[in-house]
Short mmCIF file of C-alpha atoms in Angstrom, two decimals:
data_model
loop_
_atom_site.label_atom_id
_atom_site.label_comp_id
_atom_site.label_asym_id
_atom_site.label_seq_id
_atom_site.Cartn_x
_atom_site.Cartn_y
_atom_site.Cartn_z
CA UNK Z 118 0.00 0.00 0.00
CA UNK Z 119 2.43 2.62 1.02
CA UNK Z 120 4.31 2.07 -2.57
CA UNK Z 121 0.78 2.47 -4.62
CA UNK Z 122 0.63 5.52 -2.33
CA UNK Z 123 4.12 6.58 -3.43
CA UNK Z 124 3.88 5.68 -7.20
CA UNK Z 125 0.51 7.73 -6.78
CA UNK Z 126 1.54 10.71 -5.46
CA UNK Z 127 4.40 10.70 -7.78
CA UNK Z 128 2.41 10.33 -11.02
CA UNK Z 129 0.20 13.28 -9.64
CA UNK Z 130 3.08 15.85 -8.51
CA UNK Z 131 5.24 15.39 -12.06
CA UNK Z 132 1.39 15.90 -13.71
CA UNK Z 133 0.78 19.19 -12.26
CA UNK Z 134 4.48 20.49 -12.78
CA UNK Z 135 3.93 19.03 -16.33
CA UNK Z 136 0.77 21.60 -16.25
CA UNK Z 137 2.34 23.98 -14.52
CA UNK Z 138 5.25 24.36 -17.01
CA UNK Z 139 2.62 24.92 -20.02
CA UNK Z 140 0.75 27.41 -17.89
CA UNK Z 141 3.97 29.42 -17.87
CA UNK Z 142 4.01 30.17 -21.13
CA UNK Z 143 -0.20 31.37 -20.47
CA UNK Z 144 1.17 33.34 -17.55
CA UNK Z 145 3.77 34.84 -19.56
CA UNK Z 146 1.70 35.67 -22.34
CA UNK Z 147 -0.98 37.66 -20.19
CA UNK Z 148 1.20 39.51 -17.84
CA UNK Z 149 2.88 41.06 -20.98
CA UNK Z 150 -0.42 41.71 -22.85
CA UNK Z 151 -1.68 43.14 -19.62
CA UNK Z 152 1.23 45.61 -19.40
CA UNK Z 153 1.06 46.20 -22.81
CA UNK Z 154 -2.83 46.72 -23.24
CA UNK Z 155 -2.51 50.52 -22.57
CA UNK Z 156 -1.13 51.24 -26.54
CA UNK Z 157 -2.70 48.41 -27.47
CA UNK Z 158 -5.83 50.13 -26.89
CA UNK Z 159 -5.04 53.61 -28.09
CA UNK Z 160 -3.06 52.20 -31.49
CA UNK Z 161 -4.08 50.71 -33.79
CA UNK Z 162 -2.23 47.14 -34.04
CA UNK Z 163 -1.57 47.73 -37.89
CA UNK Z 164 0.08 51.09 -36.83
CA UNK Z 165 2.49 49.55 -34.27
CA UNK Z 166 3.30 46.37 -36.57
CA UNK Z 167 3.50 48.49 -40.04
CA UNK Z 168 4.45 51.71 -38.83
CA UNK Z 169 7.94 52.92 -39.80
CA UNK Z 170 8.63 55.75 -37.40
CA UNK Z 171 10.02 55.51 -33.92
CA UNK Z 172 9.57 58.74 -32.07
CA UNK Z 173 8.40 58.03 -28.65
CA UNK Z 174 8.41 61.67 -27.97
CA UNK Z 175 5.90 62.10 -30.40
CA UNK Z 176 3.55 59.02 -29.80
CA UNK Z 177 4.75 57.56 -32.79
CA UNK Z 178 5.62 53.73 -31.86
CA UNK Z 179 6.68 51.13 -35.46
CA UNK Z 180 7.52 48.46 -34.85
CA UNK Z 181 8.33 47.55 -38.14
CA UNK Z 182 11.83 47.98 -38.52
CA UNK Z 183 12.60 46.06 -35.38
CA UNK Z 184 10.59 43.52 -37.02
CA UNK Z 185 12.63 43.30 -39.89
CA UNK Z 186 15.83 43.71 -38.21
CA UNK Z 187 14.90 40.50 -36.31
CA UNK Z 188 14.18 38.46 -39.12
CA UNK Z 189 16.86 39.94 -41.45
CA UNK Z 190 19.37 38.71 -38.38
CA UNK Z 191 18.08 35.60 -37.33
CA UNK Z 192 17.60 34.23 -41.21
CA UNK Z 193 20.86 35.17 -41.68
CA UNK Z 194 22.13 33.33 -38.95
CA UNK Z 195 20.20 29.94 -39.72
CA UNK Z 196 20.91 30.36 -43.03
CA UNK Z 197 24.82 30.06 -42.44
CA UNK Z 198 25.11 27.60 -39.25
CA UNK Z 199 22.14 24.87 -40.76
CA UNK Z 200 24.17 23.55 -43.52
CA UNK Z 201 27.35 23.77 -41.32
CA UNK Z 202 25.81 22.04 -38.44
CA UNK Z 203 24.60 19.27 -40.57
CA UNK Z 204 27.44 18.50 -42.66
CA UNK Z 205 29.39 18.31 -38.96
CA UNK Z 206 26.70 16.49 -37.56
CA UNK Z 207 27.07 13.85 -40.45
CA UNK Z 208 30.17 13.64 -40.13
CA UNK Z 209 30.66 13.26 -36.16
CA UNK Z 210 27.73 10.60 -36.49
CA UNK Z 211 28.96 8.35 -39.33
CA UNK Z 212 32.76 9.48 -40.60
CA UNK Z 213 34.75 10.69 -37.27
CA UNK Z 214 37.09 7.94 -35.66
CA UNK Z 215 36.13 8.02 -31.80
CA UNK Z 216 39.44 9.72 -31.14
CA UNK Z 217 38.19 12.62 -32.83
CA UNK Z 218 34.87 12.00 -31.14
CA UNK Z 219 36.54 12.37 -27.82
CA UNK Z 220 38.15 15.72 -28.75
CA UNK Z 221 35.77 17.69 -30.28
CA UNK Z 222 32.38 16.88 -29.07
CA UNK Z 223 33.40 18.39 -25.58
CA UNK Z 224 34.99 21.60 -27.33
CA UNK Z 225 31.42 21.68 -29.16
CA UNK Z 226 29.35 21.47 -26.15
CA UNK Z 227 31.71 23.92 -24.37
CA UNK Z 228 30.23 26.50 -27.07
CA UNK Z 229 27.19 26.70 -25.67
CA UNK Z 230 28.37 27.57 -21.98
CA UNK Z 231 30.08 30.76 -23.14
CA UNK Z 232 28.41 33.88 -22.26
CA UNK Z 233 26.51 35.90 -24.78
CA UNK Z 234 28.70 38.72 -23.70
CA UNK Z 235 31.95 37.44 -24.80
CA UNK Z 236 30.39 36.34 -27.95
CA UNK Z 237 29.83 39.93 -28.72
CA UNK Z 238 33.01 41.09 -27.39
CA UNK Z 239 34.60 38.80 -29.84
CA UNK Z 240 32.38 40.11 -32.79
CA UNK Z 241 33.10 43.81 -32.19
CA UNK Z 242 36.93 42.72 -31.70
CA UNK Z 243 37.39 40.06 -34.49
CA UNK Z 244 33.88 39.57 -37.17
CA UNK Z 245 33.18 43.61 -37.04
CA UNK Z 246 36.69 44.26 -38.55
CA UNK Z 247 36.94 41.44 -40.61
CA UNK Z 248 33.75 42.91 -41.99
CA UNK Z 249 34.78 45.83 -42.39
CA UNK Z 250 38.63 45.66 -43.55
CA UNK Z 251 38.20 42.73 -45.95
CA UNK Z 252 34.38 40.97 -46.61
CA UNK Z 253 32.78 44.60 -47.27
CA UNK Z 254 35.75 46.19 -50.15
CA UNK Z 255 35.68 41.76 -51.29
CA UNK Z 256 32.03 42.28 -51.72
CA UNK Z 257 32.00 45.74 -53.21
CA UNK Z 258 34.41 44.58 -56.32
CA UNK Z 259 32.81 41.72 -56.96
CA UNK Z 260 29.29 42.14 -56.39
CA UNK Z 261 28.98 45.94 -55.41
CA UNK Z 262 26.12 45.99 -58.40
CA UNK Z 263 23.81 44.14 -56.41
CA UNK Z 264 22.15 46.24 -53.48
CA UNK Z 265 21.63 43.40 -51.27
CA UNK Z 266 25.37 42.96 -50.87
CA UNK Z 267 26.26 46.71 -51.11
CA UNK Z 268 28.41 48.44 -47.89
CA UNK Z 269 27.25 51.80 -49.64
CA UNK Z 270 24.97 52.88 -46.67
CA UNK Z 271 26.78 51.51 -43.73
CA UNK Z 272 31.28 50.73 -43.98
CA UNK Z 273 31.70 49.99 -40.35
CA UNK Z 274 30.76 46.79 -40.21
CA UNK Z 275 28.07 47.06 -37.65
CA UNK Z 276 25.17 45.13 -39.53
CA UNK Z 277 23.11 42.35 -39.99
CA UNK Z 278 26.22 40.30 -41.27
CA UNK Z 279 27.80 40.77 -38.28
CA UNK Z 280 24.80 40.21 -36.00
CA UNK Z 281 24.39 36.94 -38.49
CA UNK Z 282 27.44 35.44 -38.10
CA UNK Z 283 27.77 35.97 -34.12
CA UNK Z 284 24.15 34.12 -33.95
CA UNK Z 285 25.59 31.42 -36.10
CA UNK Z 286 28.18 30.49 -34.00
CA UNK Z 287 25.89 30.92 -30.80
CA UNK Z 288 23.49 27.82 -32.19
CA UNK Z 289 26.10 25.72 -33.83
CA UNK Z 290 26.83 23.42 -30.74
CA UNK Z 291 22.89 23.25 -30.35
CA UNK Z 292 21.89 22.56 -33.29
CA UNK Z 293 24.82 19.90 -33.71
CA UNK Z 294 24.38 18.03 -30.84
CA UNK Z 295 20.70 17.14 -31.04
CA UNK Z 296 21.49 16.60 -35.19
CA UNK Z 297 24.02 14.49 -34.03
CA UNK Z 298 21.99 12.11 -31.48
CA UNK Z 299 18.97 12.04 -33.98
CA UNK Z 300 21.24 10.62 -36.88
CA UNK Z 301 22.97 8.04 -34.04
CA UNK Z 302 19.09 7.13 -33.34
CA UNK Z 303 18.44 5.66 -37.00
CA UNK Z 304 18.62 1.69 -36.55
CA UNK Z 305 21.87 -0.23 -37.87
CA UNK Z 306 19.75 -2.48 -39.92
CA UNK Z 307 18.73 0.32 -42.21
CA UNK Z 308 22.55 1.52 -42.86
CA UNK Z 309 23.22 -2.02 -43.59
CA UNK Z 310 20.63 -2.38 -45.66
CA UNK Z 311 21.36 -0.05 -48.07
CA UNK Z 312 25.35 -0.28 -48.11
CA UNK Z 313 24.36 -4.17 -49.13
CA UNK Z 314 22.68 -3.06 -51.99
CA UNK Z 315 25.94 -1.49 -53.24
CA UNK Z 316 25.46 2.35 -52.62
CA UNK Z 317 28.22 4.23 -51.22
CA UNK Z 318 28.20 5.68 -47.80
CA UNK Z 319 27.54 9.04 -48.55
CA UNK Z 320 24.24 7.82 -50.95
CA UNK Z 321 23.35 5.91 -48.23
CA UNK Z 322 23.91 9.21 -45.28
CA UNK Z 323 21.83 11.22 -48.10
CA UNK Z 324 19.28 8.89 -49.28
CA UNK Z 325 18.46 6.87 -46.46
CA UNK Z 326 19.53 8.27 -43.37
CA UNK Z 327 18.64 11.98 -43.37
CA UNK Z 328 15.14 10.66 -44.53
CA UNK Z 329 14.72 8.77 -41.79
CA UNK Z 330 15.73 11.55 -39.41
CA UNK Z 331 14.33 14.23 -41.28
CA UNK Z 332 11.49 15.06 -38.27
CA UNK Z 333 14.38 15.16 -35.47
CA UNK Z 334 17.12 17.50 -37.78
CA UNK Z 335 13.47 19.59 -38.59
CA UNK Z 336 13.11 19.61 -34.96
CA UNK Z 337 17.09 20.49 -33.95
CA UNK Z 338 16.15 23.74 -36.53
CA UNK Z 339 13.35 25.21 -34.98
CA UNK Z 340 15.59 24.81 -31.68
CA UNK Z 341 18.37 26.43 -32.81
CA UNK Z 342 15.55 29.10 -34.25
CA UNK Z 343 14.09 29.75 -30.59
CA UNK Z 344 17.33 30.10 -29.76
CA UNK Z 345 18.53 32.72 -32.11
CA UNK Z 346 15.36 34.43 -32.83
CA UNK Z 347 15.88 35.92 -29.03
CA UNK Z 348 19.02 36.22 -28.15
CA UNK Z 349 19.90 39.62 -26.92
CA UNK Z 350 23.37 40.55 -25.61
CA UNK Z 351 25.60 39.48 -28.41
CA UNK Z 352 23.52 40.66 -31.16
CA UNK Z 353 23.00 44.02 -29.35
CA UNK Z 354 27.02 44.66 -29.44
CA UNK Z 355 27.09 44.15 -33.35
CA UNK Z 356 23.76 44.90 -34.87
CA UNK Z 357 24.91 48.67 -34.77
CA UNK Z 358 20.81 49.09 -33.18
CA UNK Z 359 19.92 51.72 -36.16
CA UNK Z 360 15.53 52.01 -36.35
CA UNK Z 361 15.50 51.60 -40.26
CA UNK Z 362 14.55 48.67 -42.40
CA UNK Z 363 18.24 46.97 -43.48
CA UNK Z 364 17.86 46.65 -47.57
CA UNK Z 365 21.23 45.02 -47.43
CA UNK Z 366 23.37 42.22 -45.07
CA UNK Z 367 25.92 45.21 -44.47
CA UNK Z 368 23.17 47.93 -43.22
CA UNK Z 369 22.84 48.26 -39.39
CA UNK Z 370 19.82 46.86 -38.02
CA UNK Z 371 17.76 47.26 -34.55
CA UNK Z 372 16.43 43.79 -33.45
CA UNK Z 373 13.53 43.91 -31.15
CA UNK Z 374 15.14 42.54 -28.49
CA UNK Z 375 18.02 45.22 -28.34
CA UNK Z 376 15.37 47.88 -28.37
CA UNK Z 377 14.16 46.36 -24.89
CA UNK Z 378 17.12 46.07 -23.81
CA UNK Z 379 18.70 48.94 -24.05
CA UNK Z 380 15.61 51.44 -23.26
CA UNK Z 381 14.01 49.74 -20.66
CA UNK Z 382 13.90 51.41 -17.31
CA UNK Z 383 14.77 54.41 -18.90
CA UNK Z 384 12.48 57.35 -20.08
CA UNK Z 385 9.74 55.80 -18.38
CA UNK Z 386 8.29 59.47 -17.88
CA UNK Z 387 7.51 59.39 -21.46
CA UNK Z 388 3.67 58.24 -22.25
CA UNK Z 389 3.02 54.71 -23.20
CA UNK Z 390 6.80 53.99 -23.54
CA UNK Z 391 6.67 51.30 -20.78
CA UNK Z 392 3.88 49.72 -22.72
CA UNK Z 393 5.29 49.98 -25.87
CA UNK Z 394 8.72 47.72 -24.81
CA UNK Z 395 5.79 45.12 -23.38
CA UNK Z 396 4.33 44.97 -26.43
CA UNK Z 397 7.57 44.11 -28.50
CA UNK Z 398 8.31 41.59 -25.61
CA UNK Z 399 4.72 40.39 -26.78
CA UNK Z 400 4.91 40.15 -29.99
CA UNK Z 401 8.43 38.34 -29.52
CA UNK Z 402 6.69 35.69 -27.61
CA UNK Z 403 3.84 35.22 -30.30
CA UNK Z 404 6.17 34.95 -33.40
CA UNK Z 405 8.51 31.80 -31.48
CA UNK Z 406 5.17 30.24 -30.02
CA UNK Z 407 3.71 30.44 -33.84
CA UNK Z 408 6.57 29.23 -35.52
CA UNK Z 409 6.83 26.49 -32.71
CA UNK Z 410 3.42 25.29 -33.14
CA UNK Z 411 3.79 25.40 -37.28
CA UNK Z 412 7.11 23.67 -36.63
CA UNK Z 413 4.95 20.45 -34.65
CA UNK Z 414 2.47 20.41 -36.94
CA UNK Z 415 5.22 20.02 -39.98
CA UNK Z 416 6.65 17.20 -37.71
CA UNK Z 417 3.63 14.99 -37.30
CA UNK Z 418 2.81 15.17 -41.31
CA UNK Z 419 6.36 14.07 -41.64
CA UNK Z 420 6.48 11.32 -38.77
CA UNK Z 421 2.93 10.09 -40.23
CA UNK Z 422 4.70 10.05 -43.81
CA UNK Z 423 6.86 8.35 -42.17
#
């Protein structure tokens, strides 16, 4: 009796921290929206997510170049590291002698106990020159025609490039790790399958296995997405935080997560300025819970495929 008691009142304490921990996101959600229902109410919501013009001064609150500036970064950034990451997960799952198992899978995890903080001090001391001394006059003589890759409007090398490539690095060891363990999940019987039928390995890593773990390295992505798409610190230090709408990967940028950081808690005095840093906080949290939920409903298609 006393161990039905105990296997009861386990079940029933993980269940209600299992509920608890999705009612944290529903607590989240409303304390935000309740802080933020003040402009809310006297905008209009196209006018905050449309407008251009950030003047708090003058009442004026777009959000749409932080908007941008978000996704400019953070596509930028999965855009370089997802290719990367899987080619290295591939490799550390089905190529890499365990020696070089043993050495570099602790050097990758160790990436993702560094401080955001030192990743940016490394991009304004190392990726925000490089930018600027050599990949900007590189991409000028060879492709200075094309606006998306023009310096033109911003030399320094404070950018979306910049803010891009720190990001990258930031969800590498994430995204490779859990790539990594998915493609080690894939039964033997299926790479021995298909290296009996005469294919060679790499046919056999492209054909068979990343089909088979397709859901998983879909579902290492949208991690390494949540992960990006609000990250703060570094990407403040790089970003070069200018309100406009980049038009190329060299123009400065002002994510909406720099904006709250850097002017919240001050010029609080100013009307509706509080509620206006909720609401990008808000509409943060809606655009990762949307993409999340998208992101599972992609995944059970694909497992049902399957």
């Amino acid at each position: 009796r006393w161990r039905r008691f105990l296997d009861s009142a386990g079940e029933t304490a993980m269940g209600w921290l299992a509920v608890g921990a999705a009612l944290l996101m529903v607590a989240i959600g409303t304390a935000l929206l309740i802080r933020a229902w003040p402009i809310l109410r006297s905008h209009p919501l196209k006018e905050l997510l449309l407008g251009r013009t950030w003047h708090p001064l003058q009442g004026a609150f777009g959000f749409w170049p932080f908007i941008v500036g978000t996704l400019w970064v953070t596509a930028l950034a999965m855009a370089i590291a997802v290719p990367l990451c899987t080619l290295c997960a591939i490799y550390l799952a089905e190529y890499a002698p365990s020696a070089v198992q043993r050495a570099v899978k602790p050097l990758i995890d160790l990436l993702a106990g560094i401080p955001s903080v030192v990743y940016g001090l490394w991009g304004v001391l190392a990726v925000v020159p490089l930018i600027r001394e050599h990949v900007g006059p590189w991409m000028d003589r060879h492709l200075g025609h094309v606006a998306f890759f023009s310096t033109a409007a911003n030399p320094t090398g404070y950018g979306v490039l910049a803010g891009g490539i720190i990001l990258a690095v930031m969800v590498f060891p994430i995204i490779v790790s859990v790539m990594e363990e998915v493609l080690r999940s894939v039964p033997d019987g299926l790479r021995e399958a298909a290296l009996a039928l005469g294919v060679t390995r790499w046919i056999m890593v492209r054909k068979v296995l990343l089909r088979r773990a397709l859901p998983g390295v879909i579902a290492a992505i949208v991690l390494g997405f949540s992960r990006a798409f609000g990250e703060t610190m570094a990407v403040l230090m790089v970003v070069g935080n200018v309100p406009q709408v980049p038009l190329s990967i060299f123009d400065a940028a002002y994510p909406l997560t720099a904006l709250i950081a850097n002017n919240y808690g001050e010029m609080m005095s100013v009307p509706l300025y509080d509620a206006a840093l909720m609401a990008a906080g808000l509409v943060l949290l809606l655009v990762v819970l949307v993409f999340n939920l998208l992101a599972q409903v992609i995944l059970r298609r694909m497992k049902k495929v399957a």
